[in-house]
Structure formats: structure tokens, C-alpha cells
XYZ file of N, CA and C in Angstrom:
612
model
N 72.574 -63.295 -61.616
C 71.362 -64.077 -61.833
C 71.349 -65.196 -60.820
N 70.334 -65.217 -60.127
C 70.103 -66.191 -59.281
C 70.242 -67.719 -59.449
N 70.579 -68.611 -58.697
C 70.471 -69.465 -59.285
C 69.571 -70.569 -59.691
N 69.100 -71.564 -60.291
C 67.727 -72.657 -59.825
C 67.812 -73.105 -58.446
N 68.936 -73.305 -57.834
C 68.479 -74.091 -56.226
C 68.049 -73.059 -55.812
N 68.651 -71.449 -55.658
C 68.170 -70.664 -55.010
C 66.827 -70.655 -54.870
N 66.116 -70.188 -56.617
C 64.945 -69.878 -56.956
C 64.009 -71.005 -56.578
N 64.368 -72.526 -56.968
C 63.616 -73.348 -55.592
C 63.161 -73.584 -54.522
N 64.359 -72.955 -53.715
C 64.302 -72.704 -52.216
C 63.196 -71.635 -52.166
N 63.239 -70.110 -52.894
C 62.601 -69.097 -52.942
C 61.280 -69.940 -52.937
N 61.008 -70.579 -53.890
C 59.405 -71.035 -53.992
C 59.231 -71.801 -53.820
N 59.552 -72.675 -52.563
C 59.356 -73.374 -51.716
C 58.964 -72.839 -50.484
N 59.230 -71.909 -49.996
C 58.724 -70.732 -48.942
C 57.803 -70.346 -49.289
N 57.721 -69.842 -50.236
C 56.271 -68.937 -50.724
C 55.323 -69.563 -50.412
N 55.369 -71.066 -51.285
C 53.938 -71.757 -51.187
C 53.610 -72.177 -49.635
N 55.109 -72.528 -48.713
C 54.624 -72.808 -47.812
C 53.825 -71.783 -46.441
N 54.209 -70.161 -47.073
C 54.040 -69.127 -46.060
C 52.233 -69.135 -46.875
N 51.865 -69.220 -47.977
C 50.726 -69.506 -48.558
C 49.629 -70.143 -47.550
N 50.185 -71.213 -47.834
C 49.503 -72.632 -47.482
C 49.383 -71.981 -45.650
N 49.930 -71.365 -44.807
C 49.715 -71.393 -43.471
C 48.960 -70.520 -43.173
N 48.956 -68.766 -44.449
C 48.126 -68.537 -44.283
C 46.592 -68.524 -44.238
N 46.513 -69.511 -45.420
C 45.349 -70.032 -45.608
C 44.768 -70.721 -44.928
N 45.307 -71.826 -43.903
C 45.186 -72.436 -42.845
C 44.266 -71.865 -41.626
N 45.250 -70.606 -41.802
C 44.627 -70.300 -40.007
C 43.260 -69.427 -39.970
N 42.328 -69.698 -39.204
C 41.482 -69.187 -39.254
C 41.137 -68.017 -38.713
N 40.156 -67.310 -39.308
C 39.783 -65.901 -38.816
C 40.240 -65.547 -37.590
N 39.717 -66.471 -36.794
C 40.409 -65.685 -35.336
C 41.373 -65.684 -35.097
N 42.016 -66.511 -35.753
C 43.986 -66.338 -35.000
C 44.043 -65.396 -35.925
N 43.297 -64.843 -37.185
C 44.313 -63.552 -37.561
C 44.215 -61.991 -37.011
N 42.567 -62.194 -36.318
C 42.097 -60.940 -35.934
C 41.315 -61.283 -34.729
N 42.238 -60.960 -33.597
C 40.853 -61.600 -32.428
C 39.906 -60.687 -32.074
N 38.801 -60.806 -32.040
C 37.635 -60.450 -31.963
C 37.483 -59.765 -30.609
N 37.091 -58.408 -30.607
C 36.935 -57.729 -29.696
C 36.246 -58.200 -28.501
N 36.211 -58.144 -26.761
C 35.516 -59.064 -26.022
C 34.308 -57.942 -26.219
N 33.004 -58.563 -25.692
C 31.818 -57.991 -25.495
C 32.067 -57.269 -24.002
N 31.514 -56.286 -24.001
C 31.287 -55.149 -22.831
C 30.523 -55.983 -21.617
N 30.543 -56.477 -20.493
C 30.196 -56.872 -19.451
C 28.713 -56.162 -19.272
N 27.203 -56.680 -19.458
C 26.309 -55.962 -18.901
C 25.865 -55.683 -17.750
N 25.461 -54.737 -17.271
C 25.085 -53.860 -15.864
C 23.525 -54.762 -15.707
N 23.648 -54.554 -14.509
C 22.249 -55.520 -13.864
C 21.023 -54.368 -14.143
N 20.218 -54.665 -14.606
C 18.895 -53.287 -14.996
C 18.651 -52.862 -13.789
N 18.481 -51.482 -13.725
C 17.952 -50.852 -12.000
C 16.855 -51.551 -11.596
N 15.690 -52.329 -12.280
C 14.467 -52.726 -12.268
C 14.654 -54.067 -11.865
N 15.661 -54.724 -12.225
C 16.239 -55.841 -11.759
C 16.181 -56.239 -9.871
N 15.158 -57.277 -9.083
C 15.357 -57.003 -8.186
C 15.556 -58.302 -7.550
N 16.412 -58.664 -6.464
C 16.635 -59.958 -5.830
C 15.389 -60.497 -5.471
N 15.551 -61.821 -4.872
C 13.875 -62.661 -4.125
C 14.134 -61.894 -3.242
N 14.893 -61.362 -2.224
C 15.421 -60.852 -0.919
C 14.497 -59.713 -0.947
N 14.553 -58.893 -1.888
C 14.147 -57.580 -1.938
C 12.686 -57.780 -2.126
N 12.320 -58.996 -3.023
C 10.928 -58.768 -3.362
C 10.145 -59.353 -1.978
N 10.759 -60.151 -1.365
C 10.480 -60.508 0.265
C 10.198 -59.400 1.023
N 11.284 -58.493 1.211
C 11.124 -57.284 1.518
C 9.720 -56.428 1.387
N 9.388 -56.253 0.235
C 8.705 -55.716 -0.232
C 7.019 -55.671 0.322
N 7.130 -57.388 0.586
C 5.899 -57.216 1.004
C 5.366 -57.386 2.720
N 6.820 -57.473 3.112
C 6.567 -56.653 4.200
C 6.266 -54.983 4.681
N 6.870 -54.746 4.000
C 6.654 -53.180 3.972
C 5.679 -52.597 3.681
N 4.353 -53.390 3.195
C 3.204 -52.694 3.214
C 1.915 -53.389 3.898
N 1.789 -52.737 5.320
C 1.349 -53.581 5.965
C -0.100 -53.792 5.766
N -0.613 -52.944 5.300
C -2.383 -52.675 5.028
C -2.535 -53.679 3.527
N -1.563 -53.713 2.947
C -1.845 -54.785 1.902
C -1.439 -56.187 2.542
N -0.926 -56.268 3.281
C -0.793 -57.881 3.758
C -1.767 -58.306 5.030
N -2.335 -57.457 5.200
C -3.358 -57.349 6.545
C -4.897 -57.890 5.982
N -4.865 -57.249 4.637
C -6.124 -57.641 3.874
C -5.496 -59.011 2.362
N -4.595 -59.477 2.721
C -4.185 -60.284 1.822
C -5.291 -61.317 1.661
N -6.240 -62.022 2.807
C -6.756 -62.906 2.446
C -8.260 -62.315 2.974
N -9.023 -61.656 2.907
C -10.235 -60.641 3.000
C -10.959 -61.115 2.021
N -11.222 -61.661 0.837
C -11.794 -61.987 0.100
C -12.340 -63.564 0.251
N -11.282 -64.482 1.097
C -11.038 -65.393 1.111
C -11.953 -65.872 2.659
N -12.662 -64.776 3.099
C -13.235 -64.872 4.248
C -12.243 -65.003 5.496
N -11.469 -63.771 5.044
C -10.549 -63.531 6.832
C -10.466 -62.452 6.448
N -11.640 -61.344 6.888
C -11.495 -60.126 6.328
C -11.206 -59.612 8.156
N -10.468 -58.127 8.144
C -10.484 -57.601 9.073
C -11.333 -57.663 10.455
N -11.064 -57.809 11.572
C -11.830 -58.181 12.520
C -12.040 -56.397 13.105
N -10.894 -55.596 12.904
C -10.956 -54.343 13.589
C -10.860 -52.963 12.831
N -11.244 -51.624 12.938
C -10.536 -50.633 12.268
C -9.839 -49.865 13.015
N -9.198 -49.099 12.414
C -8.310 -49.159 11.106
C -7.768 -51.040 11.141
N -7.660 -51.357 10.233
C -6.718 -52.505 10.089
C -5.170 -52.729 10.797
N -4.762 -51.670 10.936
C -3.451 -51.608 11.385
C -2.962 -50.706 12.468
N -2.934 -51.176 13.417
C -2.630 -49.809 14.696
C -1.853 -50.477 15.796
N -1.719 -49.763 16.758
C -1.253 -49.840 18.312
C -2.040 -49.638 18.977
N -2.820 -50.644 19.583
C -4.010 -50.734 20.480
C -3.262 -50.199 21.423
N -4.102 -49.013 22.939
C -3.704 -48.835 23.996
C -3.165 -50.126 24.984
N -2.026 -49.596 25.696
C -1.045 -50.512 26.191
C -0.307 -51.335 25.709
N -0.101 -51.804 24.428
C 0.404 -52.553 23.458
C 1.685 -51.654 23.262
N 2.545 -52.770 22.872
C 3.888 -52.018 22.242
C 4.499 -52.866 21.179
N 3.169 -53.046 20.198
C 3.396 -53.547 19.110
C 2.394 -53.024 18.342
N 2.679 -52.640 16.874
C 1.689 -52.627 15.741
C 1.348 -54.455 15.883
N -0.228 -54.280 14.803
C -0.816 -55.754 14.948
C -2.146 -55.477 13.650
N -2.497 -56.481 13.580
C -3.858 -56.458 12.954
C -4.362 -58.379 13.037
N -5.828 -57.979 12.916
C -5.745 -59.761 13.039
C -7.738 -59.549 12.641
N -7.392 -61.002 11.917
C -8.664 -61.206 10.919
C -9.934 -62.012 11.877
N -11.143 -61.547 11.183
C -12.365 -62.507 11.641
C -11.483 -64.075 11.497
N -12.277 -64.660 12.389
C -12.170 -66.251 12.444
C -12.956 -66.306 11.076
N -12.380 -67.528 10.271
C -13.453 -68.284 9.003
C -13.677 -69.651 9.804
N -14.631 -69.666 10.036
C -15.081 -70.883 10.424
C -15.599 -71.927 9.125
N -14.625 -72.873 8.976
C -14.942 -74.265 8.065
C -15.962 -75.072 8.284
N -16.171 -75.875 9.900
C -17.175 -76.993 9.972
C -17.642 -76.547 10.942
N -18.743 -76.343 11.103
C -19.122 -76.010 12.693
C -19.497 -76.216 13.456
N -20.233 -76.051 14.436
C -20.229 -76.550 15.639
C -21.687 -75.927 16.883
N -22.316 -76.963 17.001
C -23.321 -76.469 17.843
C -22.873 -76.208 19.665
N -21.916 -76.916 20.114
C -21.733 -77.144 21.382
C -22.670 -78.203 22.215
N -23.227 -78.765 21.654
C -23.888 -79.756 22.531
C -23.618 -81.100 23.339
N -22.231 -80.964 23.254
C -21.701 -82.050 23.627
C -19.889 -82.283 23.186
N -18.865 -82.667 23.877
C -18.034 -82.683 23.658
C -17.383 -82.751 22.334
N -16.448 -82.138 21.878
C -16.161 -81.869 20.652
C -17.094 -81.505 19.202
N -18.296 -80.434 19.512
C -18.883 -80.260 18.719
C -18.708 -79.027 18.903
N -17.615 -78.646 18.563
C -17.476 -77.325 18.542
C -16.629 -76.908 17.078
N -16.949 -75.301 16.694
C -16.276 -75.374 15.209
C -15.139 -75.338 14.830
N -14.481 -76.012 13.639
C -12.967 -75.936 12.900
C -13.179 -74.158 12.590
N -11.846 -73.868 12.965
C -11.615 -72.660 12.560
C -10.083 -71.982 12.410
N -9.913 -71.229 10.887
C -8.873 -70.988 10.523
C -8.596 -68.865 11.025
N -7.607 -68.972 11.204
C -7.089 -67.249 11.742
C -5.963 -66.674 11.325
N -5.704 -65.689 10.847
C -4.769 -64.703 10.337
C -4.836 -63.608 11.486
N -3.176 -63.419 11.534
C -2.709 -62.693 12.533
C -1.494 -61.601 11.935
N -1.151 -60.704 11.891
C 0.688 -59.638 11.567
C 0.583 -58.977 12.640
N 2.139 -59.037 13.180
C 2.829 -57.824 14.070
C 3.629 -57.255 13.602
N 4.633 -56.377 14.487
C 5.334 -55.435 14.141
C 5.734 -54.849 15.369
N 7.077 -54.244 15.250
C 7.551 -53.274 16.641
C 7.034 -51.764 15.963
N 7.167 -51.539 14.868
C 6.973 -50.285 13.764
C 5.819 -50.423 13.042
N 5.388 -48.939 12.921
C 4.213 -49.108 12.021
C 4.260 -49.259 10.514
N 5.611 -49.012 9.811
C 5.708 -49.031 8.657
C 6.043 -50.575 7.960
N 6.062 -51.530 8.839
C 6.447 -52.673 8.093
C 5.770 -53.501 9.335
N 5.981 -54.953 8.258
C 5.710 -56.270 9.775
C 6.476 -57.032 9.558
N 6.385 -57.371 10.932
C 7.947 -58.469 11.377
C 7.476 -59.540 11.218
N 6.331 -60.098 11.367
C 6.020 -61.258 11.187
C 4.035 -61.639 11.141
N 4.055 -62.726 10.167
C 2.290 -62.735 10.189
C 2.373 -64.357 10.545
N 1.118 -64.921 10.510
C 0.814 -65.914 10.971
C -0.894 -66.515 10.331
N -1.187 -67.995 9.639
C -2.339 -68.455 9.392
C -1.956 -69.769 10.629
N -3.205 -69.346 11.371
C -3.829 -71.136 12.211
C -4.835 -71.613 12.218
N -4.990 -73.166 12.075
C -6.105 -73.544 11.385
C -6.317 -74.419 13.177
N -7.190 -74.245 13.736
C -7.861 -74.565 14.892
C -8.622 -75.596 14.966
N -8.046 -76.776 15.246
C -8.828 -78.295 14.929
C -9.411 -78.642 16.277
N -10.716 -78.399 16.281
C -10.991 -78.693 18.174
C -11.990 -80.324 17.958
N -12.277 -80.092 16.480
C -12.701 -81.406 16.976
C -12.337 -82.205 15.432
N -11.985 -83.219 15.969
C -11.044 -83.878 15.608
C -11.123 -84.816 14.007
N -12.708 -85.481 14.465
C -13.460 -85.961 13.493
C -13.633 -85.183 12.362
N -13.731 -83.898 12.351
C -13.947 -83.146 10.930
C -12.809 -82.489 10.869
N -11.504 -82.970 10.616
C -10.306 -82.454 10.507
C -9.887 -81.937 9.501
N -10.268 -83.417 8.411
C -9.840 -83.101 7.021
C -10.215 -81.755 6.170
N -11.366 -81.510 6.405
C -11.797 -80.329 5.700
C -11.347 -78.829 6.073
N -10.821 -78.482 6.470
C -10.090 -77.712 8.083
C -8.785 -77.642 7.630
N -7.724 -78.698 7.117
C -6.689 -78.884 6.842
C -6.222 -78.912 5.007
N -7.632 -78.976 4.563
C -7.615 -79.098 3.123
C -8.140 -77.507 2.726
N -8.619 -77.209 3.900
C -8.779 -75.253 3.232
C -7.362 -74.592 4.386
N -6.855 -75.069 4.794
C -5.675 -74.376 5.282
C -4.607 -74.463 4.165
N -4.611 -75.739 3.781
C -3.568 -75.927 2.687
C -4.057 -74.816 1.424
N -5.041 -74.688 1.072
C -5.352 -73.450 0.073
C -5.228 -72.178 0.332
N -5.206 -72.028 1.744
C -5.161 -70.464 1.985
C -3.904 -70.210 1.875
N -3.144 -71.038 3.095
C -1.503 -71.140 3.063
C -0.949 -70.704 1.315
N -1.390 -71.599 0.739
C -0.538 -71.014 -1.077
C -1.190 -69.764 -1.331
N -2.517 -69.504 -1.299
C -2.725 -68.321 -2.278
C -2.443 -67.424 -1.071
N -1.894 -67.346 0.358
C -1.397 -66.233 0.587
C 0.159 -65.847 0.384
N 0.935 -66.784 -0.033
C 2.303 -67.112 -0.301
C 2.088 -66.379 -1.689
N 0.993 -66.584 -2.756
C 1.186 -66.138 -4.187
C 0.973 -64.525 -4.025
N -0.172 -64.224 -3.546
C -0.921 -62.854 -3.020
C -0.043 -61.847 -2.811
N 1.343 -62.475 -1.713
C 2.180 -61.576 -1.381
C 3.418 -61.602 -2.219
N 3.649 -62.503 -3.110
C 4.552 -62.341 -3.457
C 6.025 -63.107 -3.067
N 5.538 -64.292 -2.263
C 6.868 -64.501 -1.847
C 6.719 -66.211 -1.913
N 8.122 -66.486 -2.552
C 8.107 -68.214 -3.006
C 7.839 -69.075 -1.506
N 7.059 -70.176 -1.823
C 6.415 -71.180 -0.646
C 7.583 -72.231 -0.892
N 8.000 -72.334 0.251
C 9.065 -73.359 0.624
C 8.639 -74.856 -0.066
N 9.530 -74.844 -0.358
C 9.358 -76.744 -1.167
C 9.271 -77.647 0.336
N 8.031 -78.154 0.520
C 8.071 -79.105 1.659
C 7.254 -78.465 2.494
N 6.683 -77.341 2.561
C 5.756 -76.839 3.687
C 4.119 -77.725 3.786
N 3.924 -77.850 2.206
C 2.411 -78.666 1.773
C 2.859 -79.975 2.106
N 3.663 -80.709 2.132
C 3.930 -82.139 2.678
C 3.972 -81.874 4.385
N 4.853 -81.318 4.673
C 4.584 -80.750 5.983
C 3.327 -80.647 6.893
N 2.310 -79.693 6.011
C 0.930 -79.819 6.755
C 0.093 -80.781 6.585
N -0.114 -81.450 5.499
C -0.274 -82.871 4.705
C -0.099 -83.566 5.978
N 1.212 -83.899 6.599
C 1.412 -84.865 7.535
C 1.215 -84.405 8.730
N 1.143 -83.359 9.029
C 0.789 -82.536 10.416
C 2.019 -82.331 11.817
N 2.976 -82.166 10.743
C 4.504 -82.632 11.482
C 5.482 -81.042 11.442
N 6.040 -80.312 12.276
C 6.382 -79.001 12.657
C 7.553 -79.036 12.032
N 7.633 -78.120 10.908
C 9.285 -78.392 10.171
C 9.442 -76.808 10.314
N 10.869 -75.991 9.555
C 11.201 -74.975 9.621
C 12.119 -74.549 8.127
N 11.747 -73.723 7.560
C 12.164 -73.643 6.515
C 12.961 -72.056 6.577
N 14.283 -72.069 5.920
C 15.062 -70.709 5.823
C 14.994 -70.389 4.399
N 14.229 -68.988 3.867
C 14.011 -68.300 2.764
C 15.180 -67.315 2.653
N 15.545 -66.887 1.317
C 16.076 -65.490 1.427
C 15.408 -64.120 2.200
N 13.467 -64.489 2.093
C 13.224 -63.468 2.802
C 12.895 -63.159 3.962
N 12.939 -64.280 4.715
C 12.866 -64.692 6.372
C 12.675 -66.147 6.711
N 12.073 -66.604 7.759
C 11.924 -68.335 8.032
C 10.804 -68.376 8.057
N 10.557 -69.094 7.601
C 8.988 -69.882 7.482
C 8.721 -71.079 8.528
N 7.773 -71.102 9.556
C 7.887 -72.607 10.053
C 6.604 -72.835 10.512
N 6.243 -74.192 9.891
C 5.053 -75.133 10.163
C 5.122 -75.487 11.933
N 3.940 -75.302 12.895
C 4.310 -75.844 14.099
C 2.802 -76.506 14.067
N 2.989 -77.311 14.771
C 1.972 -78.125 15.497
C 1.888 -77.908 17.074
N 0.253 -77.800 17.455
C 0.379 -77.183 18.749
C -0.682 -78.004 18.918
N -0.613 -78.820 20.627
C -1.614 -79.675 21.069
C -2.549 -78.580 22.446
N -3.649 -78.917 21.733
C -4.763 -78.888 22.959
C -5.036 -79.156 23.723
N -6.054 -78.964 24.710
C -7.013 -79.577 25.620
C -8.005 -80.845 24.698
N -8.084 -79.718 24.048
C -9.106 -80.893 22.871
C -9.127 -80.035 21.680
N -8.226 -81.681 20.885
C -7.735 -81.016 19.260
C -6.295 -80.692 19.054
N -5.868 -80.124 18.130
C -4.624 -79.494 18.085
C -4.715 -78.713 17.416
N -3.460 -77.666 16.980
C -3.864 -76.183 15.946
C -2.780 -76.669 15.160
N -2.649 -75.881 13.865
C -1.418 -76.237 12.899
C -1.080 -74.696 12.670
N -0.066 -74.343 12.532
C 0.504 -72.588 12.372
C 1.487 -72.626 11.722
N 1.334 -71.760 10.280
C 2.153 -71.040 9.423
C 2.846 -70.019 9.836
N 4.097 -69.836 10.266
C 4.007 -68.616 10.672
C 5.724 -68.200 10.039
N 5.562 -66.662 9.556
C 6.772 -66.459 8.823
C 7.275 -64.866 9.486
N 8.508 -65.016 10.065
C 9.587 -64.448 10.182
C 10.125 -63.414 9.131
N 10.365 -61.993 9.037
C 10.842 -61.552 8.088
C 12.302 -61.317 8.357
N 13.294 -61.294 7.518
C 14.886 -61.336 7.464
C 15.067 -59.672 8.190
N 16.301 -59.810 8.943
C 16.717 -58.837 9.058
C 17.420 -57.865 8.169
């Protein structure tokens, strides 16, 4: 027969192997299986790619702003004019303020859309310039460039550089690097006037 210190000792363990199990919580007794790592959806697509994208269809970016009064100047929209060794397309002038010619600088504000290409299946690069020849009616000229500039950035699909609208705002030539090519504001001086040009680069 055992003795009382023994049987003390005995249940003195007990309660204390008790008491620790009770203590520890769920997860230290059973750790919880990790979750399976998820796969990126095939549909899933980078800015890079969606950049991509809208280069690659050149008859939709040729007529991107056609509604907007820079509709096609030529047909087909998209070709290799004889002697050229570039695909191209390029829009009517929209003329903003205009201009009779009767006298120095009365001639009209006018904005232009331009895309090239070495290949016919994509374009390497497009271009909006807003043509300030006379000087005095600037603002209006520069306040529909700034609108075309975004809704052709939304149109196609591809994010507008933070700083390009301050950029033309101030009329100052900056350069911006996208995932899907470079974007850069230039300022170009005249004879009489200056031009302002959007013009974007697609990534290699």
C-alpha cells in the first residue's frame, strides 16, 4: 500500500499536468494546417501587359479620339504610304480658335494626332500637339489639349503619369517612365508661337 507522501506527490502532478493542459491553447495542441498558396488567375493581367495591349491594335488607337474631332485625315486609317518605311496614320487638324490671316498672328490654334510604327501590327509610338501660333488665344488651345490628353490616356487604357497635367499647365518639357513605355511632355518654339507635344514611347 502506497504511502500518503507518495499519494501526495501522485496528486500533486496530476493537478499540475491538468492545470497545463488546460492552459495551452488550441494551437499549441494542434497546429493548424497552412493554407495552399493561390495561383495568379490566367485573366489576371500586369499594367505592362495592359500597356501592351493597346498598342497592338492600331486601328483602335488611330480612331481613339475621332469623335472628339480628330477623326482620320486618310484611308484606310493605317498603311505604308509609297516610299515610306513606316506604318503611320494621322488625324484632321481640330482647329480651337481661329484665324482669318489678316495680319500677323491671326492665324488658327490647332491641336493634331499622329501613330507610327516600323510594323503593321502594332505602334511604336503616337503623339497629340496642340499648335499655339498665336499667342493671345492660348489659353483655350491648352485647356482643350489638357482634355484630350486625359480622355485619350482613359480611351486607351493606359494610366496618365502623375505630373503630366501640371506639366502642360506650366508649359515646361518633363519625361515620365511608365511600365508601358515613356511618356514625355516637350515644348517646341516657333517662328511665331510655340507647340506643346504629348508624345508616348511604347516599352520594348
Amino acid at each position: 500500500m502506497a504511502s500518503p507522501h507518495i499519494k501526495y506527490l501522485a496528486l500533486v502532478a496530476a493537478m499540475m499536468f491538468a492545470v497545463f493542459v488546460s492552459c495551452a491553447s488550441p494551437d499549441d495542441q494542434v497546429p493548424a494546417p497552412k493554407a495552399p498558396m493561390s495561383e495568379p488567375s490566367e485573366t489576371e493581367t500586369s499594367a505592362a501587359e495592359v500597356g501592351h495591349s493597346a498598342f497592338a491594335e492600331p486601328e483602335r488607337l488611330c480612331l481613339a479620339l475621332e469623335d472628339e474631332g480628330l477623326p482620320p485625315a486618310l484611308s484606310p486609317t493605317w498603311k505604308r504610304f509609297e516610299g515610306d518605311t513606316k506604318y503611320s496614320c494621322v488625324a484632321d487638324d481640330l482647329e480651337v480658335t481661329p484665324g482669318g490671316y489678316n495680319y500677323v498672328g491671326d492665324v488658327p490654334n490647332v491641336i493634331e494626332y499622329y501613330a507610327e510604327s516600323d510594323t503593321a501590327d502594332r505602334v511604336d509610338l503616337f503623339s497629340l500637339t496642340a499648335s499655339i501660333f498665336n499667342e493671345q488665344q492660348a489659353g483655350p488651345v491648352v485647356s482643350r489639349f489638357q482634355e484630350l490628353t486625359q480622355t485619350l490616356f482613359e480611351r486607351l487604357n493606359l494610366p496618365m503619369p502623375d505630373g503630366l497635367s501640371a506639366a502642360i499647365d506650366r508649359g515646361q518639357s518633363d519625361t515620365f517612365n511608365m511600365e508601358y513605355g515613356t511618356v514625355a511632355l516637350t515644348r517646341e518654339s516657333y517662328n511665331m508661337g510655340h507647340g506643346l507635344v504629348v508624345r508616348v514611347d511604347r516599352a520594348e
